[in-house]
Amino acid sequence: MVPQAVDPRVPDSPLDRHAQALRLFGERVRAVADNQWDAPTPCTEWSVRDLVNHVTAEQLWIPPLVAEGRTVEELADAFSGDVLGTDPVDAWDRASVAAHAAFNTPGALDRTVRLSYGPALGSAYCSELTVDCAVHAWDLSRAIGADDRLPDGLVEFAIKEVMPYADGLAASGMFAAPLEVPQGANAQTRLLGLLGRDG
């Protein structure tokens, strides 16, 4: 399991929030009923299994990129296709534990990681995947009928991460266009609106 506390010196650190997002997503993966893996999700092209597969694969990239210093080009399609096998929960658990351990390696957040879009600090990569994992936890919650409220601290962290590049997210092709949200909307609704989701 992902550790409960990671870096007591820095409250609200990327490592703390990454651990929190992993725990939340893992709770939702464990809540998927046997007959829900093919159910639709707010990510219109993905079933529940597709969504869990995507987030699990993202965690699998982290150890080689962060801890081993490898590149996306070197890894090629190592984590494409189905990574869940016959036991999605076990696949998620293994991937999430290894991913968090890689980010928690001394110096990992300060080193440069070579990603598909160019070099980035490990801390930035950690924050990016924290947001992705948190928002997909909302998607998964909606898909299976679970509680879709995200922790306040995680939402605020995600908003701070997303705001600087929110305008370009839709252009990336990975997110729907931002939605207008009512004046006075809560933080979770604002975050989801930035990412093209109707919360």
Short mmCIF file of C-alpha atoms in Angstrom, two decimals:
data_model
loop_
_atom_site.label_atom_id
_atom_site.label_comp_id
_atom_site.label_asym_id
_atom_site.label_seq_id
_atom_site.Cartn_x
_atom_site.Cartn_y
_atom_site.Cartn_z
CA MET A 1 0.00 0.00 0.00
CA VAL A 2 1.04 3.62 -0.56
CA PRO A 3 2.45 5.15 2.64
CA GLN A 4 0.17 7.41 4.66
CA ALA A 5 2.83 10.02 5.38
CA VAL A 6 5.70 10.81 3.09
CA ASP A 7 7.52 14.05 3.82
CA PRO A 8 6.67 15.52 7.23
CA ARG A 9 9.02 18.47 6.62
CA VAL A 10 6.93 19.91 3.81
CA PRO A 11 3.17 20.03 4.31
CA ASP A 12 1.22 19.76 1.06
CA SER A 13 4.31 18.58 -0.81
CA PRO A 14 3.98 16.92 -4.22
CA LEU A 15 4.89 13.60 -2.59
CA ASP A 16 2.14 13.94 0.00
CA ARG A 17 -0.46 14.80 -2.61
CA HIS A 18 0.73 12.06 -4.95
CA ALA A 19 0.30 9.51 -2.16
CA GLN A 20 -3.15 10.90 -1.40
CA ALA A 21 -4.25 10.71 -5.04
CA LEU A 22 -2.97 7.15 -5.36
CA ARG A 23 -4.83 6.09 -2.23
CA LEU A 24 -8.04 7.67 -3.47
CA PHE A 25 -7.83 6.06 -6.89
CA GLY A 26 -6.94 2.72 -5.32
CA GLU A 27 -10.02 2.88 -3.09
CA ARG A 28 -12.18 3.38 -6.17
CA VAL A 29 -10.49 0.54 -8.06
CA ARG A 30 -11.30 -1.78 -5.17
CA ALA A 31 -14.92 -0.62 -5.29
CA VAL A 32 -15.45 -1.64 -8.92
CA ALA A 33 -17.99 -4.46 -9.05
CA ASP A 34 -17.42 -7.43 -11.32
CA ASN A 35 -20.15 -6.24 -13.68
CA GLN A 36 -18.86 -2.65 -13.89
CA TRP A 37 -15.57 -3.06 -15.75
CA ASP A 38 -17.24 -2.47 -19.11
CA ALA A 39 -19.37 0.45 -17.86
CA PRO A 40 -18.96 3.88 -19.52
CA THR A 41 -17.07 6.71 -17.85
CA PRO A 42 -17.05 10.52 -18.21
CA CYS A 43 -14.03 9.93 -20.48
CA THR A 44 -16.37 9.09 -23.35
CA GLU A 45 -14.00 6.81 -25.25
CA TRP A 46 -13.09 4.74 -22.19
CA SER A 47 -14.82 2.03 -20.21
CA VAL A 48 -14.03 1.58 -16.52
CA ARG A 49 -11.37 -0.96 -17.43
CA ASP A 50 -9.88 1.37 -20.05
CA LEU A 51 -9.70 4.17 -17.48
CA VAL A 52 -8.05 2.03 -14.81
CA ASN A 53 -5.68 0.64 -17.43
CA HIS A 54 -4.67 4.18 -18.46
CA VAL A 55 -3.94 5.37 -14.93
CA THR A 56 -2.12 2.14 -14.08
CA ALA A 57 0.05 2.45 -17.18
CA GLU A 58 0.94 6.01 -16.21
CA GLN A 59 2.29 4.72 -12.91
CA LEU A 60 4.32 2.05 -14.72
CA TRP A 61 6.20 4.75 -16.64
CA ILE A 62 7.43 6.43 -13.46
CA PRO A 63 10.11 4.01 -12.15
CA PRO A 64 12.08 3.74 -15.42
CA LEU A 65 11.78 7.45 -16.23
CA VAL A 66 12.42 8.82 -12.73
CA ALA A 67 14.52 6.22 -10.93
CA GLU A 68 16.43 4.78 -13.90
CA GLY A 69 16.80 7.91 -16.04
CA ARG A 70 15.45 6.22 -19.16
CA THR A 71 13.60 8.05 -21.93
CA VAL A 72 10.19 7.64 -23.51
CA GLU A 73 11.92 6.75 -26.76
CA GLU A 74 13.92 3.98 -25.10
CA LEU A 75 10.81 2.48 -23.54
CA ALA A 76 8.79 2.79 -26.77
CA ASP A 77 5.50 0.90 -26.35
CA ALA A 78 6.49 -1.01 -23.21
CA PHE A 79 3.33 0.02 -21.40
CA SER A 80 0.88 0.19 -24.27
CA GLY A 81 -2.09 -2.13 -24.52
CA ASP A 82 -3.51 -4.01 -21.57
CA VAL A 83 -1.44 -3.74 -18.39
CA LEU A 84 -4.13 -5.03 -15.99
CA GLY A 85 -4.14 -8.71 -16.90
CA THR A 86 -6.52 -10.95 -15.00
CA ASP A 87 -6.28 -9.05 -11.70
CA PRO A 88 -6.74 -5.29 -12.18
CA VAL A 89 -6.62 -4.53 -8.46
CA ASP A 90 -3.29 -6.31 -8.01
CA ALA A 91 -1.90 -4.64 -11.15
CA TRP A 92 -2.90 -1.24 -9.79
CA ASP A 93 -1.46 -1.95 -6.34
CA ARG A 94 1.90 -3.03 -7.72
CA ALA A 95 2.16 -0.13 -10.15
CA SER A 96 1.14 2.53 -7.63
CA VAL A 97 3.51 1.33 -4.93
CA ALA A 98 6.44 1.22 -7.36
CA ALA A 99 5.57 4.65 -8.77
CA HIS A 100 5.42 6.31 -5.39
CA ALA A 101 8.64 4.62 -4.29
CA ALA A 102 10.38 6.01 -7.40
CA PHE A 103 9.26 9.57 -6.69
CA ASN A 104 10.23 9.10 -3.03
CA THR A 105 13.82 8.16 -3.92
CA PRO A 106 16.27 10.79 -2.58
CA GLY A 107 16.83 13.47 -5.20
CA ALA A 108 14.08 12.20 -7.52
CA LEU A 109 12.04 15.40 -7.44
CA ASP A 110 15.10 17.52 -8.29
CA ARG A 111 16.34 15.53 -11.26
CA THR A 112 15.37 16.11 -14.87
CA VAL A 113 12.99 13.60 -16.38
CA ARG A 114 12.88 13.23 -20.17
CA LEU A 115 9.24 13.05 -21.17
CA SER A 116 7.45 12.90 -24.52
CA TYR A 117 7.00 16.69 -24.56
CA GLY A 118 10.53 17.47 -23.37
CA PRO A 119 12.54 17.66 -20.14
CA ALA A 120 10.82 18.38 -16.84
CA LEU A 121 11.76 18.36 -13.19
CA GLY A 122 10.71 15.28 -11.27
CA SER A 123 8.62 17.50 -8.99
CA ALA A 124 6.67 18.86 -11.97
CA TYR A 125 6.10 15.36 -13.33
CA CYS A 126 4.92 14.22 -9.90
CA SER A 127 2.48 17.13 -9.65
CA GLU A 128 1.17 16.54 -13.16
CA LEU A 129 0.44 12.89 -12.49
CA THR A 130 -1.10 13.73 -9.12
CA VAL A 131 -3.67 15.94 -10.83
CA ASP A 132 -4.32 13.32 -13.49
CA CYS A 133 -4.83 10.59 -10.91
CA ALA A 134 -7.12 12.75 -8.77
CA VAL A 135 -9.34 13.80 -11.65
CA HIS A 136 -9.54 10.25 -12.96
CA ALA A 137 -10.57 9.18 -9.46
CA TRP A 138 -13.57 11.49 -9.94
CA ASP A 139 -14.22 9.93 -13.36
CA LEU A 140 -14.07 6.45 -11.89
CA SER A 141 -16.30 7.42 -8.96
CA ARG A 142 -18.92 8.75 -11.36
CA ALA A 143 -18.72 5.63 -13.49
CA ILE A 144 -19.31 3.19 -10.63
CA GLY A 145 -21.69 5.31 -8.56
CA ALA A 146 -19.25 5.96 -5.71
CA ASP A 147 -18.79 9.15 -3.69
CA ASP A 148 -17.23 11.61 -6.15
CA ARG A 149 -16.12 14.24 -3.65
CA LEU A 150 -12.38 14.86 -3.80
CA PRO A 151 -10.41 15.88 -0.69
CA ASP A 152 -10.25 19.67 -0.34
CA GLY A 153 -6.47 19.80 -0.07
CA LEU A 154 -6.03 17.68 -3.17
CA VAL A 155 -8.46 19.89 -5.11
CA GLU A 156 -6.64 23.08 -4.12
CA PHE A 157 -3.30 21.51 -5.05
CA ALA A 158 -4.70 20.49 -8.43
CA ILE A 159 -6.13 23.94 -9.17
CA LYS A 160 -2.75 25.56 -8.47
CA GLU A 161 -1.09 23.04 -10.77
CA VAL A 162 -3.59 23.37 -13.62
CA MET A 163 -4.18 27.13 -13.69
CA PRO A 164 -0.91 28.16 -15.42
CA TYR A 165 -1.61 25.96 -18.44
CA ALA A 166 -5.41 25.59 -18.32
CA ASP A 167 -5.96 27.51 -21.56
CA GLY A 168 -3.85 25.06 -23.55
CA LEU A 169 -5.31 21.81 -22.24
CA ALA A 170 -8.05 21.46 -24.85
CA ALA A 171 -5.55 22.13 -27.64
CA SER A 172 -3.51 19.15 -26.46
CA GLY A 173 -6.36 16.85 -27.51
CA MET A 174 -6.29 15.15 -24.12
CA PHE A 175 -9.01 17.25 -22.48
CA ALA A 176 -12.38 18.66 -23.46
CA ALA A 177 -12.75 22.42 -23.69
CA PRO A 178 -13.11 24.18 -20.33
CA LEU A 179 -16.67 24.66 -19.11
CA GLU A 180 -18.14 27.78 -17.59
CA VAL A 181 -19.04 27.24 -13.96
CA PRO A 182 -21.54 29.20 -11.87
CA GLN A 183 -20.25 32.20 -9.94
CA GLY A 184 -19.40 31.12 -6.43
CA ALA A 185 -18.92 27.48 -7.44
CA ASN A 186 -16.88 25.39 -5.04
CA ALA A 187 -13.26 24.49 -5.71
CA GLN A 188 -14.00 20.99 -7.02
CA THR A 189 -16.52 22.31 -9.54
CA ARG A 190 -14.01 24.94 -10.70
CA LEU A 191 -11.29 22.30 -11.13
CA LEU A 192 -13.56 19.97 -13.07
CA GLY A 193 -14.73 22.85 -15.25
CA LEU A 194 -11.15 23.72 -16.11
CA LEU A 195 -10.72 20.16 -17.33
CA GLY A 196 -13.93 20.07 -19.35
CA ARG A 197 -15.95 18.08 -16.84
CA ASP A 198 -19.42 18.93 -15.58
CA GLY A 199 -19.16 18.40 -11.84
#
